[in-house]
Coordinates of C-alpha atoms and ligand atoms in Angstrom, one line a residue:
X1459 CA 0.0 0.0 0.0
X1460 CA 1.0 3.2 -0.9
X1461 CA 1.1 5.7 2.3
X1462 CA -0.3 8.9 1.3
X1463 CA 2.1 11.8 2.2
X1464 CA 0.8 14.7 4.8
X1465 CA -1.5 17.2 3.6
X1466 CA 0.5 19.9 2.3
X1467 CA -1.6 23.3 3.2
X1468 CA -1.8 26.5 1.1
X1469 CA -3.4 29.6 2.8
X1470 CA -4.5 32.4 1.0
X1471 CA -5.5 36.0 2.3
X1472 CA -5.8 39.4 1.0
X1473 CA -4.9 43.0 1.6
X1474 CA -5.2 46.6 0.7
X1475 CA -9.1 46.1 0.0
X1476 CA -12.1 43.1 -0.8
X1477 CA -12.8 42.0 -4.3
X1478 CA -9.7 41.6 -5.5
X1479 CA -10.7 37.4 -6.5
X1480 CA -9.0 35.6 -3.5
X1481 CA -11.6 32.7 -4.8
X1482 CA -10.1 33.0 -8.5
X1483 CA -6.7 32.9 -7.1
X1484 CA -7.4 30.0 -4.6
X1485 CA -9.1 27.9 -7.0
X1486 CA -6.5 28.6 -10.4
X1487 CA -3.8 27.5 -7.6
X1488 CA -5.8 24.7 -7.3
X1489 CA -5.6 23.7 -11.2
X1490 CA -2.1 23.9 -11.8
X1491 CA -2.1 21.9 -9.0
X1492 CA -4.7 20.0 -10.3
X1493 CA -3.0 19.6 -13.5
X1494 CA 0.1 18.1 -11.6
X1495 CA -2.1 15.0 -10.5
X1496 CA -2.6 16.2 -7.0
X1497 CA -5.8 15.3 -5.3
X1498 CA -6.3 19.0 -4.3
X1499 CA -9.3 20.2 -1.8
X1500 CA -10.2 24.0 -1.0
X1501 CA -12.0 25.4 1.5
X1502 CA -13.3 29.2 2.9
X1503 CA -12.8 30.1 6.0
X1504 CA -15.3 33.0 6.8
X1505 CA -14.8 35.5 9.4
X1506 CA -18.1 36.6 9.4
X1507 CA -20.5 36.3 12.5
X1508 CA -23.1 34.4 10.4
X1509 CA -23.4 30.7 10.4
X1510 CA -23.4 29.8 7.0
X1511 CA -24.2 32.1 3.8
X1512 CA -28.0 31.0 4.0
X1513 CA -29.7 34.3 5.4
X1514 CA -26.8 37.0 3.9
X1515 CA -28.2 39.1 1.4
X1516 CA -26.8 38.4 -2.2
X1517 CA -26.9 42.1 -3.1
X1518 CA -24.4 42.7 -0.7
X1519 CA -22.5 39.3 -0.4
X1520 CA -23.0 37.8 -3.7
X1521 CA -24.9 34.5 -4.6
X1522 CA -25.6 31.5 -2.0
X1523 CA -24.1 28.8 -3.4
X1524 CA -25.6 25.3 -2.3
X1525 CA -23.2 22.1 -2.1
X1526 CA -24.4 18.6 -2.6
X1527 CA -25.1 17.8 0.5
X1528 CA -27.2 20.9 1.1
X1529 CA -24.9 23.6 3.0
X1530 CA -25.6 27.3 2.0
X1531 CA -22.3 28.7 1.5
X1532 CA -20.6 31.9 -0.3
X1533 CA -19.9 32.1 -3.8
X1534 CA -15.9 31.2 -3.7
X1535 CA -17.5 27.7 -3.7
X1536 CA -18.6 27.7 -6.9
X1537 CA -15.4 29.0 -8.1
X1538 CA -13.9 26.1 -6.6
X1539 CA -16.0 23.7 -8.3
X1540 CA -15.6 25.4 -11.6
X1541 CA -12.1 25.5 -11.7
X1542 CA -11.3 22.3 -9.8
X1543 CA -14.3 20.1 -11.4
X1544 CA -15.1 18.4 -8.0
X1545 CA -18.6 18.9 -6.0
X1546 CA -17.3 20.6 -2.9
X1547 CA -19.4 19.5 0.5
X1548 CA -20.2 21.4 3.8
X1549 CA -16.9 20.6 5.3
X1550 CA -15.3 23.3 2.7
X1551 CA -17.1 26.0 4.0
X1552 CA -17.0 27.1 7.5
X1553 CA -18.4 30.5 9.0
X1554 CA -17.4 32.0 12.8
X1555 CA -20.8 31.5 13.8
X1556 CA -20.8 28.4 13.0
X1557 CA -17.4 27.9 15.4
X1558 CA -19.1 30.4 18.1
X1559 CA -22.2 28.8 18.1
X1560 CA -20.3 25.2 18.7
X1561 CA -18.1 26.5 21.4
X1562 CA -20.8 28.0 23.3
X1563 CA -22.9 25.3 23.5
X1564 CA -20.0 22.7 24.7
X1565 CA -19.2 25.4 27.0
X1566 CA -23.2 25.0 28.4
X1567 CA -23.1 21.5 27.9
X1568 CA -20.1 21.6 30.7
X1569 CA -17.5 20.3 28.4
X1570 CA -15.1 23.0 29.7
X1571 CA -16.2 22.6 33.4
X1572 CA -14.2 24.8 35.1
X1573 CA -11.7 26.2 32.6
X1574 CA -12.0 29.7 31.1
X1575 CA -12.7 30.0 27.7
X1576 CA -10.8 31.5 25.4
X1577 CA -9.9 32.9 21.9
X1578 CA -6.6 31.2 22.2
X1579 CA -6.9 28.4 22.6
X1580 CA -10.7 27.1 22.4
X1581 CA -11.6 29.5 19.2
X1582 CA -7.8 28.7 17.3
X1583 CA -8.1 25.0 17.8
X1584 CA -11.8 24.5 17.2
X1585 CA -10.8 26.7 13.5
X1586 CA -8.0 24.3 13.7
X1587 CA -9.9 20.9 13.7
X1588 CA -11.8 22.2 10.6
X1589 CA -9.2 23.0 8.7
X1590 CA -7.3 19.4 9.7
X1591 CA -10.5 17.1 8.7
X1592 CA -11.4 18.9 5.3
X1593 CA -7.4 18.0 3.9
X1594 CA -8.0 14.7 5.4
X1595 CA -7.1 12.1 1.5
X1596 CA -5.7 15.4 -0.2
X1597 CA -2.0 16.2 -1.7
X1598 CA -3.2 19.6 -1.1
X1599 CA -5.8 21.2 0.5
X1600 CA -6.4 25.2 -0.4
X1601 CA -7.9 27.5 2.2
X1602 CA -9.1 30.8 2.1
X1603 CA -9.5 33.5 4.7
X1604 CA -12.5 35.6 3.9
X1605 CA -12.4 39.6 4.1
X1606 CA -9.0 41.4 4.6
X1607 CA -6.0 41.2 6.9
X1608 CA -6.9 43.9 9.4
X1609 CA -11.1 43.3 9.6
X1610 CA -12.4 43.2 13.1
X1611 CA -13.1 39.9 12.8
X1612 CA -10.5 37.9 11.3
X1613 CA -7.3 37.8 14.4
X1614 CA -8.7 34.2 15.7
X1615 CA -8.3 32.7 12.1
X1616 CA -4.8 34.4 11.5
X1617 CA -3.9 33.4 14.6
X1618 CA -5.4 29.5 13.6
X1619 CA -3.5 29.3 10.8
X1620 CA -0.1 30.6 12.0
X1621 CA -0.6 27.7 14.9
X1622 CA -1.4 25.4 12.4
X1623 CA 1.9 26.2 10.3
X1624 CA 4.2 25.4 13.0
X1625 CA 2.4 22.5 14.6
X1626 CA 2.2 20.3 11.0
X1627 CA 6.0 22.2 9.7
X1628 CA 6.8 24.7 7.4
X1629 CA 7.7 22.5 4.5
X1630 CA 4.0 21.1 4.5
X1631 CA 2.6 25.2 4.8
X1632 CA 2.4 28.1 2.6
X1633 CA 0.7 31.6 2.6
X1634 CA -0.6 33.6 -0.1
X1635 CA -1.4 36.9 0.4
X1636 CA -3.3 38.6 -2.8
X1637 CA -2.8 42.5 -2.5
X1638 CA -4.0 45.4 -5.4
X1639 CA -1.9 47.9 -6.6
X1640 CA -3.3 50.6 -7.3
X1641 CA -2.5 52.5 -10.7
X1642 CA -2.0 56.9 -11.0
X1643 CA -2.7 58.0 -14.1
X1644 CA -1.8 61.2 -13.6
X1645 CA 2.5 60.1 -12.8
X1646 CA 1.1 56.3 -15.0
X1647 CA 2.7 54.6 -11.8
X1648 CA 2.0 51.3 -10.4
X1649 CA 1.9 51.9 -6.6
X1650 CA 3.0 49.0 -3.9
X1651 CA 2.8 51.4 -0.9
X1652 CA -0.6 49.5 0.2
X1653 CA 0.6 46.1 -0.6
X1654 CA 3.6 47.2 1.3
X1655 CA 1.8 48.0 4.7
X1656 CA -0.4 45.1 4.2
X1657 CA 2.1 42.5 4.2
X1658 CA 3.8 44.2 7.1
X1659 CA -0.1 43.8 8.9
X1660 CA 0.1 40.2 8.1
X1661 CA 3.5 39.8 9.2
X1662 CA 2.6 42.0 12.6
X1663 CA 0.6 38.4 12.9
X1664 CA 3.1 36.2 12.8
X1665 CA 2.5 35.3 9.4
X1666 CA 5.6 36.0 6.2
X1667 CA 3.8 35.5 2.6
X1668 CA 5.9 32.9 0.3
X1669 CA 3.9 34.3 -2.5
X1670 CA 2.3 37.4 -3.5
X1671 CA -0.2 37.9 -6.0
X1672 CA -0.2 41.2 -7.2
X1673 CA -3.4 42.1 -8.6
X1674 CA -3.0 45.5 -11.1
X1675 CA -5.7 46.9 -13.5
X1676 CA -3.0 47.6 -16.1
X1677 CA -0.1 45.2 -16.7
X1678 CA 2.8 45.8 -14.5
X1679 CA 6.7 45.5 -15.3
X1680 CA 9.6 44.2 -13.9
X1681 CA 10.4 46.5 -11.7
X1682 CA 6.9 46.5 -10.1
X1683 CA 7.9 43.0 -9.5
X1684 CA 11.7 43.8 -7.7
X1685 CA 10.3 46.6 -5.3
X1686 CA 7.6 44.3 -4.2
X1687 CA 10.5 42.2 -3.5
X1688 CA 12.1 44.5 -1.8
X1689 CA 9.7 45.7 0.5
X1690 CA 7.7 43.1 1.2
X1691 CA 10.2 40.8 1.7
X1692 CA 9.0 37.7 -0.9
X1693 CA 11.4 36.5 -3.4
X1694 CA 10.8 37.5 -6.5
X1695 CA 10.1 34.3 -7.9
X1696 CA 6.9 34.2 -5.2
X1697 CA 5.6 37.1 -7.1
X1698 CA 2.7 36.8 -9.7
X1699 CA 1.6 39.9 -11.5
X1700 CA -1.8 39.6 -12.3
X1701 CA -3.4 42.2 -14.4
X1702 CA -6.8 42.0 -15.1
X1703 CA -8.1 39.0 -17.6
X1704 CA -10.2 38.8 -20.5
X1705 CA -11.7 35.9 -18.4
X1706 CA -11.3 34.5 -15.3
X1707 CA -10.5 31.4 -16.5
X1708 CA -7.1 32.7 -17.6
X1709 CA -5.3 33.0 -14.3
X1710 CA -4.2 29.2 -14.0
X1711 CA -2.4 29.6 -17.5
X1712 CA -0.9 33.4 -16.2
X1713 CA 0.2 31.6 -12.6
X1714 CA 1.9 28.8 -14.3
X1715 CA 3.9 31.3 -17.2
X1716 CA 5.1 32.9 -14.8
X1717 CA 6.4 29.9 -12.9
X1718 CA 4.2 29.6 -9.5
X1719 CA 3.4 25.9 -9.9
X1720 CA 7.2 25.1 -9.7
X1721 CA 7.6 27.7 -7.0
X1722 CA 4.9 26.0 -5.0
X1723 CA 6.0 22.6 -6.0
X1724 CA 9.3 23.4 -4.5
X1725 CA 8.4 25.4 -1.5
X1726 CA 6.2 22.4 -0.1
X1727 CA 8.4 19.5 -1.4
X1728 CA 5.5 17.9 -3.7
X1729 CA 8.4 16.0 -5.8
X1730 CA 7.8 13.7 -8.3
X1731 CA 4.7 16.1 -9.6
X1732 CA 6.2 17.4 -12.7
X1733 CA 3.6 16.4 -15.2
X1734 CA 1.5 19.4 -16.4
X1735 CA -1.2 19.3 -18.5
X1736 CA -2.8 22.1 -18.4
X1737 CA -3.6 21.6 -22.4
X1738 CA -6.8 21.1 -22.5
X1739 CA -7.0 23.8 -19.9
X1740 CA -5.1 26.2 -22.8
X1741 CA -7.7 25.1 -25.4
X1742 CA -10.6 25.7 -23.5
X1743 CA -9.5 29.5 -22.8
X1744 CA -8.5 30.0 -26.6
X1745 CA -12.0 29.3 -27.4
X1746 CA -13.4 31.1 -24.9
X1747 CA -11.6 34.3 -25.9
X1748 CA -12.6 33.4 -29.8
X1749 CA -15.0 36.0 -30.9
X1750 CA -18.0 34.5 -32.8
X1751 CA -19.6 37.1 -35.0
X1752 CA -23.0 36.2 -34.4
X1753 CA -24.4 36.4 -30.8
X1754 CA -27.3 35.3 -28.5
X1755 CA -29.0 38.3 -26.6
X1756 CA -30.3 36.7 -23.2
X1757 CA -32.7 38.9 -20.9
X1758 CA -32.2 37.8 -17.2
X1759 CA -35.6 39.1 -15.2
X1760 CA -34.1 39.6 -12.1
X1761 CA -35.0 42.0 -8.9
X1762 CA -30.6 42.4 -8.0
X1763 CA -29.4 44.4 -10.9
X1764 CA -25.9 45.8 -9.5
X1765 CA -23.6 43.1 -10.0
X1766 CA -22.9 39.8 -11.8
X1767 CA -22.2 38.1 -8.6
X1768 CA -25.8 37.6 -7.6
X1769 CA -26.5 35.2 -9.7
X1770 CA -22.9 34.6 -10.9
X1771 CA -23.5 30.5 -11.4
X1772 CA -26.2 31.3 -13.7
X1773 CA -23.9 33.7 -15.7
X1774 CA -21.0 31.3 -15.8
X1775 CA -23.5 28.4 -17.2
X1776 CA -24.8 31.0 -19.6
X1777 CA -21.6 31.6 -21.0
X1778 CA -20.5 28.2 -20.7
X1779 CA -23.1 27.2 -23.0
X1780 CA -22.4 29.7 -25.3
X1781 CA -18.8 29.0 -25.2
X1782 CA -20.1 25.7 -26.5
X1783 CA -22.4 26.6 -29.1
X1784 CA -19.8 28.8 -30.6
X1785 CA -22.0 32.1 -30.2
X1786 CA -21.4 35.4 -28.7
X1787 CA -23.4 35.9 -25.9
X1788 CA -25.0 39.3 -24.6
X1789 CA -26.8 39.3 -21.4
X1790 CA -29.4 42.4 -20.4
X1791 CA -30.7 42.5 -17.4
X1792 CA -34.4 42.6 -17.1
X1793 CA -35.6 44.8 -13.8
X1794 CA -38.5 42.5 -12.5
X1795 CA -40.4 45.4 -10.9
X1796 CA -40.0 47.7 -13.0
X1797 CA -42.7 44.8 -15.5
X1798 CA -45.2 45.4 -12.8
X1799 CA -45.9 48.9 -13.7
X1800 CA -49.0 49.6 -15.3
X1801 CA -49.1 50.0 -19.1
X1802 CA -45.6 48.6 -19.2
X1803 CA -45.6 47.4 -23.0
X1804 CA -44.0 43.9 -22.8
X1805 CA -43.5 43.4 -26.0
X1806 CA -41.0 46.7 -26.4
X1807 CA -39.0 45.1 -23.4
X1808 CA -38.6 41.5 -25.1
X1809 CA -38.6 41.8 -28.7
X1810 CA -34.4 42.1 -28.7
X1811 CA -34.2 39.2 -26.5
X1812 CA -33.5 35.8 -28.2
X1813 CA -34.4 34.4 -25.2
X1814 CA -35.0 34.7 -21.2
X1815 CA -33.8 33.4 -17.7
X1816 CA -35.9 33.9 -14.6
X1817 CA -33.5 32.8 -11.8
X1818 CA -34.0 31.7 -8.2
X1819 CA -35.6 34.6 -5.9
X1820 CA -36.9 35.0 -2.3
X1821 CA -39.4 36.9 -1.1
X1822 CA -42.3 39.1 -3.2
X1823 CA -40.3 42.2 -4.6
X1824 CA -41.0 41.9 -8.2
X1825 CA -42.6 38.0 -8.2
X1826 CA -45.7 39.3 -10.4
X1827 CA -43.2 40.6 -12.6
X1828 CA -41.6 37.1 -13.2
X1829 CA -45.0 35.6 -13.8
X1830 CA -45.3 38.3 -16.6
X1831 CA -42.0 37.7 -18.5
X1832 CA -43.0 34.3 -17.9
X1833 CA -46.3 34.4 -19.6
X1834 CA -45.1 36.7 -22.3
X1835 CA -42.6 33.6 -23.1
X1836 CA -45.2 31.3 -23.5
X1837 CA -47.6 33.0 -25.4
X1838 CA -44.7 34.0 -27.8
X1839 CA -42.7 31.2 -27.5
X1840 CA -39.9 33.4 -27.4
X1841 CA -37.1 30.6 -25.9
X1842 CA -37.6 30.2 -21.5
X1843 CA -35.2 28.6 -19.0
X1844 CA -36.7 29.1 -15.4
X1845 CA -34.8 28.1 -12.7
X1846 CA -36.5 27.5 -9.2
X1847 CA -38.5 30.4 -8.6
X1848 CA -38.7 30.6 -12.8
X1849 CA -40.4 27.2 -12.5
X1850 CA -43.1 28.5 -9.8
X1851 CA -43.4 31.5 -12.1
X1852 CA -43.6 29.4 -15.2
X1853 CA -46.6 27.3 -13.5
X1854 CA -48.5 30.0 -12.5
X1855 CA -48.5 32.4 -16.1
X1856 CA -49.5 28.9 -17.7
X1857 CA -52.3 28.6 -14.9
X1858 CA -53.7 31.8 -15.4
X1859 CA -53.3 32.3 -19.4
X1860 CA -55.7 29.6 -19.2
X1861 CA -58.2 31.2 -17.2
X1862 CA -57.4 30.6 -13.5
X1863 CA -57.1 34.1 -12.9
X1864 CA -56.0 34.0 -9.1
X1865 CA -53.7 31.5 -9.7
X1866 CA -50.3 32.5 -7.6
X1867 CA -48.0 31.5 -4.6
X1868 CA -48.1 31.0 -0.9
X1869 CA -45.0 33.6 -1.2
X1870 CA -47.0 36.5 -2.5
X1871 CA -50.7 35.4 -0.9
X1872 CA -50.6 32.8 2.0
X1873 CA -54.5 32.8 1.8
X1874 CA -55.2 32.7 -1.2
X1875 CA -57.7 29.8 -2.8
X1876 CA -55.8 29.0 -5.7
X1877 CA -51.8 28.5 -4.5
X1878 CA -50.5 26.6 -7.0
X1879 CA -47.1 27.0 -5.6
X1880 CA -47.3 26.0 -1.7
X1881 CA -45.2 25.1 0.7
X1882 CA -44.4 21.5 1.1
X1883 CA -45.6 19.2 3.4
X1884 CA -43.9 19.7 6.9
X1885 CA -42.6 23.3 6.1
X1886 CA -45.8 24.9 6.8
X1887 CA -45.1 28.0 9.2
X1888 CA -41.4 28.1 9.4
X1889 CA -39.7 31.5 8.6
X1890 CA -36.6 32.4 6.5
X1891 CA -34.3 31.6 9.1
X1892 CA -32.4 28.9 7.2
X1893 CA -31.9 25.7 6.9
X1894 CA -36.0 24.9 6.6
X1895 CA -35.6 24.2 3.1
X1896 CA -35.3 21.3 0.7
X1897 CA -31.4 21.3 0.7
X1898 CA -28.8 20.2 -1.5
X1899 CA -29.0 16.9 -4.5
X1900 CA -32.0 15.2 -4.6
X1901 CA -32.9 12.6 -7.3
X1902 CA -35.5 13.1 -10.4
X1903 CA -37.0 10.8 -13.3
X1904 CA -37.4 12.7 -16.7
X1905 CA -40.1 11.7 -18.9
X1906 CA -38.8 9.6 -21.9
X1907 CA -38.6 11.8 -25.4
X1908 CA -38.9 15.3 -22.9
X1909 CA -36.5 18.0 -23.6
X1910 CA -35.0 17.5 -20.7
X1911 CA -34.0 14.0 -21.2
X1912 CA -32.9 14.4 -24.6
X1913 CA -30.7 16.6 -23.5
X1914 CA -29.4 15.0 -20.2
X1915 CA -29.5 11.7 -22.4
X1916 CA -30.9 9.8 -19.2
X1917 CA -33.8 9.6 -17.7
X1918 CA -32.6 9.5 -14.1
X1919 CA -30.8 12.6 -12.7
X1920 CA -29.8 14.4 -9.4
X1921 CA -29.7 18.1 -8.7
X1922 CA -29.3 21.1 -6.4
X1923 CA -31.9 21.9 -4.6
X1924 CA -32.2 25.4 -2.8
X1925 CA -36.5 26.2 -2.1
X1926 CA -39.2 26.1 0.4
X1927 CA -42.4 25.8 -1.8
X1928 CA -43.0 23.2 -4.4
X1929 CA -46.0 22.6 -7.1
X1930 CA -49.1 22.0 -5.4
X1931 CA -50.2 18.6 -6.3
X1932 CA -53.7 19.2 -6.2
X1933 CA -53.6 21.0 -9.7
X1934 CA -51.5 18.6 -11.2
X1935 CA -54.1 16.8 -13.4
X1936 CA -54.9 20.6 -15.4
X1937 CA -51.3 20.8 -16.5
X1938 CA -51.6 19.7 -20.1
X1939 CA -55.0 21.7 -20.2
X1940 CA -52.6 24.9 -19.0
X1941 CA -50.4 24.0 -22.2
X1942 CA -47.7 22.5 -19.6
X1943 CA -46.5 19.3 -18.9
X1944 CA -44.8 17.8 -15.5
X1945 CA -41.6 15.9 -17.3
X1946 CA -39.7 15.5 -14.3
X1947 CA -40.5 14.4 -10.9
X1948 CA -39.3 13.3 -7.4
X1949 CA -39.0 9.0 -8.1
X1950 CA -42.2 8.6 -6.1
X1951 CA -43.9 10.9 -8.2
X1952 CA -45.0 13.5 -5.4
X1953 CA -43.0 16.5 -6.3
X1954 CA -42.6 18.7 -10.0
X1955 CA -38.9 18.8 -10.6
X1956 CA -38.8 19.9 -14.5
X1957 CA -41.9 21.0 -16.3
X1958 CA -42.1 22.1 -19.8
X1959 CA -44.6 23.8 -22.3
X1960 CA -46.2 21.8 -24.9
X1961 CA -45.4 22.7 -28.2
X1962 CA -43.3 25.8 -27.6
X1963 CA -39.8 25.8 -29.1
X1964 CA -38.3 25.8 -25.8
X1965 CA -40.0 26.2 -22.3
X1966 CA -37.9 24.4 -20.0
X1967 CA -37.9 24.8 -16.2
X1968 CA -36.7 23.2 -13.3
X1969 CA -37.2 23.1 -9.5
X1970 CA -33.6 23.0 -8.7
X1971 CA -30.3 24.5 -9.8
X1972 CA -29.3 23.3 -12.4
X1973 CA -26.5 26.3 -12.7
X1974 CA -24.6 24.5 -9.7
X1975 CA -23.1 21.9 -11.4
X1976 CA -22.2 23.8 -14.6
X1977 CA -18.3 23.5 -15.6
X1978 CA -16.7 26.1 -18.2
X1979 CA -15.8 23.4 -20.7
X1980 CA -19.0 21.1 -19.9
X1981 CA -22.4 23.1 -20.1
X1982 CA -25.0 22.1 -18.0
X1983 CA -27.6 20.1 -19.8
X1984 CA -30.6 22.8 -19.7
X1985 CA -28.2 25.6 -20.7
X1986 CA -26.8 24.1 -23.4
X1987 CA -30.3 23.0 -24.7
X1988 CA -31.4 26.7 -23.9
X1989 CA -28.4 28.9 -25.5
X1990 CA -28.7 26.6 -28.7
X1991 CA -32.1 27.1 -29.3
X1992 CA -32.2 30.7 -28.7
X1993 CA -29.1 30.8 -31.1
X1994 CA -32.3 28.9 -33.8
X1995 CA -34.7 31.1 -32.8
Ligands
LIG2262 N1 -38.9 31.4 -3.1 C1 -39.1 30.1 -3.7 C2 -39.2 29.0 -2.7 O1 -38.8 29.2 -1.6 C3 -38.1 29.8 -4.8 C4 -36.7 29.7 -4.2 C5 -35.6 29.8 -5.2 O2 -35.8 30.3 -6.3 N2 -34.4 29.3 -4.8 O3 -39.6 27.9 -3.0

């Protein structure tokens, strides 16, 4: 038997300011990695008070990614599955309050009896522990510290992680610290001065970056690279320039050019990993940055309108598609509300579209909007991929286009007679507090000769599930009269999972995620189906 070597540990943080794509950094370490044949893991470390990423509002924080096995957690997640093509689980994404909440209820329970409890040690070994299990079958394991050296709430974890570096060795740790340089355009200088007193924060900690990724809006030099060096006291072999990309997916190829596999390789010993294939990696980036002339204009009807990272899984499995159906795409987003207002002509709003996505959505801010953009699909079979709450939408425009006028949801009327969309079956009463939902993969049967199976080519699949309400069964049976049809459903038959339109080019919706399990080179199923029929229509 082969005995598998010690985890070797790769820490990332971040200075100067947030944003700066710790995740994208963390995750295209990963695939060079990756493309090494290590068995690589990653996992985010959030300093924020909140147990998990469930109840934090994605305007602010970004989408809620769900694993497998049901955890809400923050959108790095999905960056890690993208670039690493592994399902991630619970165990790679851990939030203080999740620690807290632990600690203070052993500290009830009277597993400390006696004994004062502290940040060091109770808080540092408990981040400790999590840290140790998720690398447990790894070469590497990849974590990430949330938020910036310096925020309020981070010490305990730098403190964690500096323990944890000399208890398992140096050879088997290294830290990453991502700064931003700004850029004057008035003198055209690069600037490390922030980076500079960043590091020295970190180092204030304990903690001595072996690597720092430099991230710059316009390409930086040489010499950006040597005063770095110089003042920040990382060799300049450890630093990676990385100027902004023409996509994301870029930064394993930039990392590697400029020699950071080899410089991790060697700074944690991982010999007799030389192999790197990171071709296929190369040929999926050339065609993503290949400009097709002809291009797919997608409305997303949405009620967040600020930032991509809302529903950044959904954009990623968008593109994806596209990337695969060799098509420009061109995404417009759709203000949900703003459909509600009387006299709003929908047909001025759509006609440019080739098709539209209503994602996932909480709450009754711009709901009756959805059911409008919904309905406006149907009726002009202008190409429709609903996801989640675009399935519950999807169900009630088809309901009341066919005269059930007070068709809607327990969301936006608890009392009303006809809820088509309800809440499931033990669910009833619980609030929006997390973790009262259906969580995480659960299995469906498609309908032979649907859509959906055609272009899953099975019958039998398993999804991401993020929802509290589901089709109400007892309307069911007036599906086909709506102009709909039920083609996928739970394997006992009791709950909708994929529903399309009856003789409409393409009206395909589904009561999970399907954008979770998207991969750059490998479209989800529904997407793919989607973005090429809009590119037909
Ligand atoms: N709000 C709806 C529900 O709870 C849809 C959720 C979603 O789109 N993720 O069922």
């Amino acid at each position: 038997m082969i005995k598998r070597q010690q985890p070797k540990y790769i820490f990332v943080t971040g200075g100067v300011l947030s944003g700066l794509g710790k995740g994208i950094t963390a995750a295209s370490i990963g695939t060079i990695l990756k493309a090494r044949g290590l068995k690589v893991n990653a996992q985010k470390l959030d300093p924020y008070l909140n147990v998990d990423a469930g109840t934090l509002n994605p305007a602010e924080h970004g989408e809620c990614f769900v694993t497998k096995d049901g955890a809400e957690t923050d959108l790095d997640l999905g960056h890690y599955e993208r670039f690493l093509d592994t399902e991630m689980t619970k165990s790679s994404s851990v939030m203080s309050g999740r620690i807290l909440l632990k600690l203070i209820e052993d500290e009830r329970n009277g597993k400390f009896l006696g004994k004062t409890v502290q940040v060091v040690p109770h808080l540092t070994n408990a981040i400790q522990q999590y840290i140790a299990s998720a690398s447990k079958g790894y070469d590497v394991h990849i974590v990430e510290i949330g938020g910036t050296v310096g925020d309020y709430e981070s010490p305990a974890f730098f403190e964690a992680i500096r323990e944890f570096s000399s208890s398992v060795g140096e050879e088997h740790c290294m830290f990453v610290q991502v700064v931003y340089l700004p850029y004057l355009s008035t003198s055209k200088e690069i600037k490390t001065k922030p980076a500079q007193n960043a590091t020295r924060d970190l180092r204030s900690m304990g903690i001595v970056p072996d690597l720092l990724v430099a991230r710059t809006e316009v390409p930086a030099n040489g010499s950006t690279r040597a005063k770095l060096s110089a003042f920040c006291g990382v060799p300049e072999k450890g630093i990676a320039l990385l100027p902004n990309a023409d996509t994301v997916y870029e930064v394993p190829l930039t990392l590697e050019h400029q020699g950071i596999g080899a410089y991790i390789t060697n700074k944690l010993h991982l010999r007799g990993h030389k192999a790197k294939d990171l071709k296929a990696w190369q040929t999926m980036v050339d065609q993503i940055k290949e400009k097709p002339s002809q291009k797919v204009k997608i409305g997303v009807v949405a009620k967040y309108l600020d930032n991509e990272d809302t529903y950044i899984s959904v954009m990623e499995a968008l593109k994806s598609a596209a990337w695969k159906n060799k098509i420009g795409f061109e995404f417009t987003w759709v203000d949900s509300e703003a459909l509600e207002k009387p006299g709003t002509n929908l047909k001025n709003v759509f006609k440019k579209f080739d098709g539209i996505v209503v994602p996932g959505g909480f709450g009754t801010r711009g709901v009756e909007g959805k059911i409008k953009a919904a309905r406006y699909a149907l009726n002009n079979k202008l190409p429709y991929l609903g996801l989640c709450l675009g399935l519950q939408v999807g169900v009630i425009a088809a309901a009341r286009n066919a005269g059930l006028q007070q068709a809607t949801t327990v969301e936006l009327d608890a009392q009303a007679t006809d809820r088509v969309i309800d809440v499931m079956q033990g669910q009833e009463g619980k609030e929006n507090t997390g973790g009262t939902m259906r969580l995480g993969n659960y299995p469906c049967v498609l309908q032979k000769g649907s859509k959906a199976a055609k272009l899953y080519g099975t019958t039998k699949i398993e999804e991401r599930h993020r929802h509290r309400c589901e089709c109400n069964n007892d309307y069911r049976d007036m599906y086909e009269k709506w102009g709909i049809k039920a083609v996928g459903t739970s394997p006992d038959g009791t709950l909708v999972e994929v529903i399309e339109a009856i003789d409409h080019p393409f009206f395909v919706a589904s009561q999970f995620h399907p954008e979770f399990t998207s991969r750059p080179n490998r479209p989800q199923p529904l997407f793919d189906g989607f973005i090429a029929s809009c590119k037909n229509s």
